[in-house]
Amino acid sequence: MNLLSTGNPKILKGIAQGYNTYILHLAPANLSGYEVCAKRTIGCTDACLNLAGRGGMFKKGEFTNAIQKARIRKTKMFFEDRINFMKLIVKDIELAIKQSAKKNLIPAFRLNGTSDLAFEKYEVVRNGQLFRNIFTAFPEVTFYDYTKILGRKIKEYTNYSLTFSAADGNDADVMSAMNQGYNVAVVFNIKKGSPMPDTYGLRPVFNGDDSDLRFLDPKGVVVGLYAKGKAKKDTTGFVKYPVMMLKVA
Ligand code: SF4
């Protein structure tokens, strides 16, 4: 497999529920020289999960590693050789479907593991046929993502589930996203394992750390996540206090 990966701890929780999630990790923000997170904020850029786990392990005196280099390589390929990039994604998804079937698991795909690209805009070819995007090319599988971009035209793609992400300074967008029917993911400044707040922004809070399978979440909820890594020290407002209310200008 060239572009997609599996294996982070949250994905392993999904396996217990019968799902095998494959994730595309690009180099977030503009680390590759290309911007892949149009609505990123100071807080989310600083706390980005790009550096979680092995992605953030560097040898002494080094500032990069094989994982970061691979993410940069893939991102450059996306921008500089889109046709072959999309061919590889199609090939990887087909392989993932076969692998999952052998393991009796349902495949699911998250293409924005560490990016926020509107994949509905990019055409692909599958079995010699041109499709408007990856979601129409693979109607038989589920895709999901988190996004900070409001107004993405995805309603017609019933196999694509989007959860809106709250961050520092996007409260107005969060309110709009809620009004448009999106679930909203909020990172809370509470210790892992502590109970989530009952409500946030007048919505019930659903614990989103039990798995990454966002497409199975109940509708009309805030998806609560525990602060991890650098997010635990956030001072920008990216990480929310459970009692804090939404501020709308
Ligand atoms: S938008 Fe998401 S992927 Fe991009 S920098 Fe922020 S947290 Fe990371």
Tab-separated table of C-alpha atoms and ligand atoms in Angstrom:
chain	number	residue	atom	x	y	z
A	1	MET	CA	0.000	0.000	0.000
A	2	ASN	CA	1.425	3.349	-1.019
A	3	LEU	CA	-0.696	6.142	0.378
A	4	LEU	CA	-3.033	4.813	3.043
A	5	SER	CA	-2.072	3.561	6.480
A	6	THR	CA	-3.707	1.798	9.424
A	7	GLY	CA	-2.644	1.105	12.955
A	8	ASN	CA	-3.025	4.080	15.285
A	9	PRO	CA	-4.551	3.228	18.702
A	10	LYS	CA	-7.932	4.782	17.950
A	11	ILE	CA	-8.175	2.798	14.728
A	12	LEU	CA	-7.525	-0.376	16.691
A	13	LYS	CA	-10.580	0.450	18.811
A	14	GLY	CA	-12.600	0.520	15.564
A	15	ILE	CA	-11.458	-3.004	14.732
A	16	ALA	CA	-13.171	-4.196	17.905
A	17	GLN	CA	-16.365	-2.799	16.376
A	18	GLY	CA	-15.802	-4.587	13.064
A	19	TYR	CA	-14.296	-1.707	11.062
A	20	ASN	CA	-10.882	-1.403	9.479
A	21	THR	CA	-10.038	2.283	8.970
A	22	TYR	CA	-7.482	3.357	6.392
A	23	ILE	CA	-6.107	6.873	6.719
A	24	LEU	CA	-4.326	9.178	4.330
A	25	HIS	CA	-1.785	11.287	6.191
A	26	LEU	CA	-0.491	14.281	4.268
A	27	ALA	CA	1.879	16.931	5.633
A	28	PRO	CA	-0.501	19.366	7.372
A	29	ALA	CA	-0.654	23.159	7.068
A	30	ASN	CA	2.016	24.292	4.586
A	31	LEU	CA	4.812	21.971	5.750
A	32	SER	CA	5.252	20.618	2.222
A	33	GLY	CA	5.251	24.074	0.663
A	34	TYR	CA	1.579	23.542	-0.229
A	35	GLU	CA	-1.303	24.587	2.037
A	36	VAL	CA	-3.673	21.704	2.810
A	37	CYS	CA	-5.619	23.249	5.716
A	38	ALA	CA	-7.403	26.360	4.422
A	39	LYS	CA	-9.117	27.139	7.735
A	40	ARG	CA	-6.438	26.122	10.186
A	41	THR	CA	-5.941	28.230	13.265
A	42	ILE	CA	-2.899	29.071	15.361
A	43	GLY	CA	-4.045	26.625	18.039
A	44	CYS	CA	-4.830	23.654	15.815
A	45	THR	CA	-1.659	24.107	13.797
A	46	ASP	CA	0.369	24.038	16.991
A	47	ALA	CA	-1.458	21.058	18.510
A	48	CYS	CA	-1.876	19.124	15.237
A	49	LEU	CA	-1.812	15.341	15.573
A	50	ASN	CA	0.807	15.235	12.826
A	51	LEU	CA	3.375	14.911	15.588
A	52	ALA	CA	1.450	12.312	17.607
A	53	GLY	CA	2.931	8.846	18.043
A	54	ARG	CA	5.801	7.745	15.818
A	55	GLY	CA	5.302	10.797	13.581
A	56	GLY	CA	6.726	12.931	16.379
A	57	MET	CA	9.711	10.756	17.284
A	58	PHE	CA	12.990	12.237	16.109
A	59	LYS	CA	16.527	11.027	16.601
A	60	LYS	CA	18.676	13.294	18.749
A	61	GLY	CA	19.656	16.419	16.820
A	62	GLU	CA	17.212	15.675	13.972
A	63	PHE	CA	14.071	17.606	13.129
A	64	THR	CA	12.429	15.163	10.762
A	65	ASN	CA	11.944	11.431	10.336
A	66	ALA	CA	10.838	8.904	7.720
A	67	ILE	CA	7.143	9.444	8.513
A	68	GLN	CA	7.340	13.216	8.086
A	69	LYS	CA	9.346	12.855	4.884
A	70	ALA	CA	6.774	10.415	3.485
A	71	ARG	CA	3.926	12.815	4.307
A	72	ILE	CA	5.726	15.643	2.535
A	73	ARG	CA	6.443	13.412	-0.466
A	74	LYS	CA	2.769	12.383	-0.727
A	75	THR	CA	1.562	15.982	-0.418
A	76	LYS	CA	3.900	17.161	-3.146
A	77	MET	CA	2.679	14.318	-5.327
A	78	PHE	CA	-0.940	15.381	-4.720
A	79	PHE	CA	-0.194	18.880	-5.998
A	80	GLU	CA	2.390	18.108	-8.661
A	81	ASP	CA	1.226	14.764	-10.073
A	82	ARG	CA	-2.506	14.634	-9.290
A	83	ILE	CA	-3.402	12.017	-11.911
A	84	ASN	CA	-0.972	9.454	-10.550
A	85	PHE	CA	-1.816	10.352	-6.963
A	86	MET	CA	-5.505	9.635	-7.585
A	87	LYS	CA	-4.603	6.426	-9.418
A	88	LEU	CA	-2.685	5.283	-6.352
A	89	ILE	CA	-5.556	6.173	-4.014
A	90	VAL	CA	-7.946	4.103	-6.153
A	91	LYS	CA	-5.490	1.192	-6.147
A	92	ASP	CA	-5.021	1.439	-2.366
A	93	ILE	CA	-8.764	1.551	-1.708
A	94	GLU	CA	-9.346	-1.502	-3.898
A	95	LEU	CA	-6.611	-3.353	-2.033
A	96	ALA	CA	-8.021	-2.242	1.330
A	97	ILE	CA	-11.472	-3.547	0.387
A	98	LYS	CA	-9.958	-6.964	-0.417
A	99	GLN	CA	-7.786	-7.010	2.734
A	100	SER	CA	-10.760	-6.109	4.924
A	101	ALA	CA	-12.995	-8.754	3.345
A	102	LYS	CA	-10.369	-11.411	4.143
A	103	LYS	CA	-10.372	-10.283	7.792
A	104	ASN	CA	-14.160	-10.089	7.883
A	105	LEU	CA	-13.972	-6.359	8.607
A	106	ILE	CA	-15.785	-3.424	7.020
A	107	PRO	CA	-13.365	-0.935	5.448
A	108	ALA	CA	-13.702	2.792	6.156
A	109	PHE	CA	-11.570	5.572	4.739
A	110	ARG	CA	-10.423	8.882	6.208
A	111	LEU	CA	-8.561	10.842	3.562
A	112	ASN	CA	-7.886	13.909	5.716
A	113	GLY	CA	-5.951	12.311	8.571
A	114	THR	CA	-3.724	15.385	8.789
A	115	SER	CA	-5.153	17.744	6.179
A	116	ASP	CA	-8.458	19.421	5.287
A	117	LEU	CA	-8.860	19.025	1.541
A	118	ALA	CA	-12.209	18.991	-0.272
A	119	PHE	CA	-11.868	15.584	-1.904
A	120	GLU	CA	-15.307	15.997	-3.493
A	121	LYS	CA	-13.625	18.330	-6.000
A	122	TYR	CA	-11.111	15.883	-7.457
A	123	GLU	CA	-12.008	13.559	-10.311
A	124	VAL	CA	-10.811	9.948	-10.368
A	125	VAL	CA	-10.746	7.076	-12.817
A	126	ARG	CA	-11.799	3.611	-11.637
A	127	ASN	CA	-11.868	0.631	-14.009
A	128	GLY	CA	-11.436	2.985	-16.978
A	129	GLN	CA	-14.448	5.110	-15.988
A	130	LEU	CA	-14.191	8.766	-14.983
A	131	PHE	CA	-15.955	9.728	-11.736
A	132	ARG	CA	-16.596	13.178	-10.236
A	133	ASN	CA	-14.750	12.181	-7.120
A	134	ILE	CA	-13.605	9.294	-4.959
A	135	PHE	CA	-16.989	9.101	-3.194
A	136	THR	CA	-18.886	8.405	-6.412
A	137	ALA	CA	-16.143	6.053	-7.612
A	138	PHE	CA	-16.584	3.887	-4.483
A	139	PRO	CA	-20.265	4.096	-3.513
A	140	GLU	CA	-19.938	0.743	-1.724
A	141	VAL	CA	-17.607	2.039	1.008
A	142	THR	CA	-17.759	4.659	3.756
A	143	PHE	CA	-15.559	7.736	3.903
A	144	TYR	CA	-15.386	10.189	6.789
A	145	ASP	CA	-13.422	13.235	7.859
A	146	TYR	CA	-13.226	16.170	10.204
A	147	THR	CA	-13.255	19.637	8.616
A	148	LYS	CA	-13.075	23.328	9.536
A	149	ILE	CA	-14.378	24.397	6.136
A	150	LEU	CA	-18.031	25.422	6.118
A	151	GLY	CA	-20.213	25.036	3.057
A	152	ARG	CA	-18.610	22.005	1.441
A	153	LYS	CA	-20.965	20.578	-1.183
A	154	ILE	CA	-21.181	17.014	0.056
A	155	LYS	CA	-24.866	16.405	0.856
A	156	GLU	CA	-25.386	14.196	-2.209
A	157	TYR	CA	-22.554	11.847	-1.171
A	158	THR	CA	-24.330	9.639	1.319
A	159	ASN	CA	-21.211	7.509	1.820
A	160	TYR	CA	-19.218	10.545	3.081
A	161	SER	CA	-19.643	11.755	6.657
A	162	LEU	CA	-18.152	15.048	7.845
A	163	THR	CA	-17.776	16.236	11.426
A	164	PHE	CA	-17.067	19.933	11.898
A	165	SER	CA	-14.054	20.793	14.104
A	166	ALA	CA	-14.162	23.548	16.695
A	167	ALA	CA	-10.960	25.513	17.175
A	168	ASP	CA	-9.682	28.846	18.460
A	169	GLY	CA	-11.659	31.674	16.891
A	170	ASN	CA	-14.163	29.709	14.812
A	171	ASP	CA	-17.159	29.849	17.168
A	172	ALA	CA	-19.357	31.542	14.556
A	173	ASP	CA	-18.574	28.750	12.086
A	174	VAL	CA	-19.322	26.186	14.789
A	175	MET	CA	-22.767	27.730	15.331
A	176	SER	CA	-23.437	27.723	11.572
A	177	ALA	CA	-22.252	24.115	11.301
A	178	MET	CA	-24.576	23.083	14.141
A	179	ASN	CA	-27.468	24.902	12.468
A	180	GLN	CA	-26.660	23.068	9.235
A	181	GLY	CA	-26.940	19.740	11.036
A	182	TYR	CA	-23.289	18.877	11.500
A	183	ASN	CA	-21.945	17.215	14.578
A	184	VAL	CA	-19.103	19.295	15.994
A	185	ALA	CA	-15.897	17.870	17.461
A	186	VAL	CA	-14.575	19.748	20.472
A	187	VAL	CA	-11.286	19.072	22.251
A	188	PHE	CA	-11.838	19.458	25.979
A	189	ASN	CA	-9.312	20.358	28.612
A	190	ILE	CA	-10.118	17.362	30.780
A	191	LYS	CA	-8.023	14.397	31.784
A	192	LYS	CA	-8.285	11.280	29.650
A	193	GLY	CA	-10.804	8.923	31.174
A	194	SER	CA	-12.676	11.667	33.078
A	195	PRO	CA	-16.352	11.979	32.262
A	196	MET	CA	-17.188	14.280	29.368
A	197	PRO	CA	-19.429	17.278	30.146
A	198	ASP	CA	-23.125	16.494	29.679
A	199	THR	CA	-23.629	19.371	27.253
A	200	TYR	CA	-21.660	21.986	25.356
A	201	GLY	CA	-23.224	24.812	23.346
A	202	LEU	CA	-26.610	23.366	24.386
A	203	ARG	CA	-25.849	20.060	22.628
A	204	PRO	CA	-25.381	16.710	24.346
A	205	VAL	CA	-21.743	15.592	24.387
A	206	PHE	CA	-20.855	12.194	22.938
A	207	ASN	CA	-17.478	10.677	23.838
A	208	GLY	CA	-15.568	10.635	20.548
A	209	ASP	CA	-12.512	8.956	22.008
A	210	ASP	CA	-14.111	5.526	22.246
A	211	SER	CA	-13.390	5.105	18.533
A	212	ASP	CA	-12.713	7.179	15.438
A	213	LEU	CA	-15.829	5.884	13.658
A	214	ARG	CA	-17.497	9.303	13.377
A	215	PHE	CA	-20.033	8.103	10.804
A	216	LEU	CA	-21.633	5.930	13.529
A	217	ASP	CA	-22.121	8.853	15.965
A	218	PRO	CA	-25.642	9.929	16.893
A	219	LYS	CA	-26.770	13.096	15.088
A	220	GLY	CA	-27.060	16.495	16.774
A	221	VAL	CA	-24.231	16.004	19.256
A	222	VAL	CA	-20.942	17.580	20.211
A	223	VAL	CA	-18.224	14.959	19.785
A	224	GLY	CA	-16.025	15.370	22.840
A	225	LEU	CA	-12.321	14.553	22.553
A	226	TYR	CA	-9.663	14.547	25.268
A	227	ALA	CA	-6.743	16.934	24.788
A	228	LYS	CA	-3.641	14.988	23.804
A	229	GLY	CA	0.019	15.824	23.254
A	230	LYS	CA	0.677	19.537	22.769
A	231	ALA	CA	-3.049	20.297	23.045
A	232	LYS	CA	-2.789	19.706	26.796
A	233	LYS	CA	-0.751	22.922	27.033
A	234	ASP	CA	-2.902	24.945	24.632
A	235	THR	CA	-3.440	28.590	25.531
A	236	THR	CA	-5.015	29.765	22.261
A	237	GLY	CA	-8.597	28.655	22.897
A	238	PHE	CA	-8.310	25.638	20.607
A	239	VAL	CA	-8.911	23.398	23.605
A	240	LYS	CA	-12.168	24.237	25.377
A	241	TYR	CA	-13.095	24.240	29.025
A	242	PRO	CA	-16.298	22.272	29.537
A	243	VAL	CA	-18.069	25.231	31.147
A	244	MET	CA	-17.075	27.725	28.442
A	245	MET	CA	-19.878	28.988	26.223
A	246	LEU	CA	-19.645	29.666	22.517
A	247	LYS	CA	-18.798	33.289	21.721
A	248	VAL	CA	-20.445	34.562	18.571
A	249	ALA	CA	-19.372	37.992	17.376
B	1	SF4	S1	-6.647	21.817	10.195
B	1	SF4	FE1	-6.365	19.774	11.143
B	1	SF4	S2	-4.691	18.827	10.003
B	1	SF4	FE2	-4.615	21.020	9.561
B	1	SF4	S3	-3.197	21.903	11.055
B	1	SF4	FE3	-5.249	22.064	11.952
B	1	SF4	S4	-5.479	20.173	13.178
B	1	SF4	FE4	-3.738	19.812	11.765
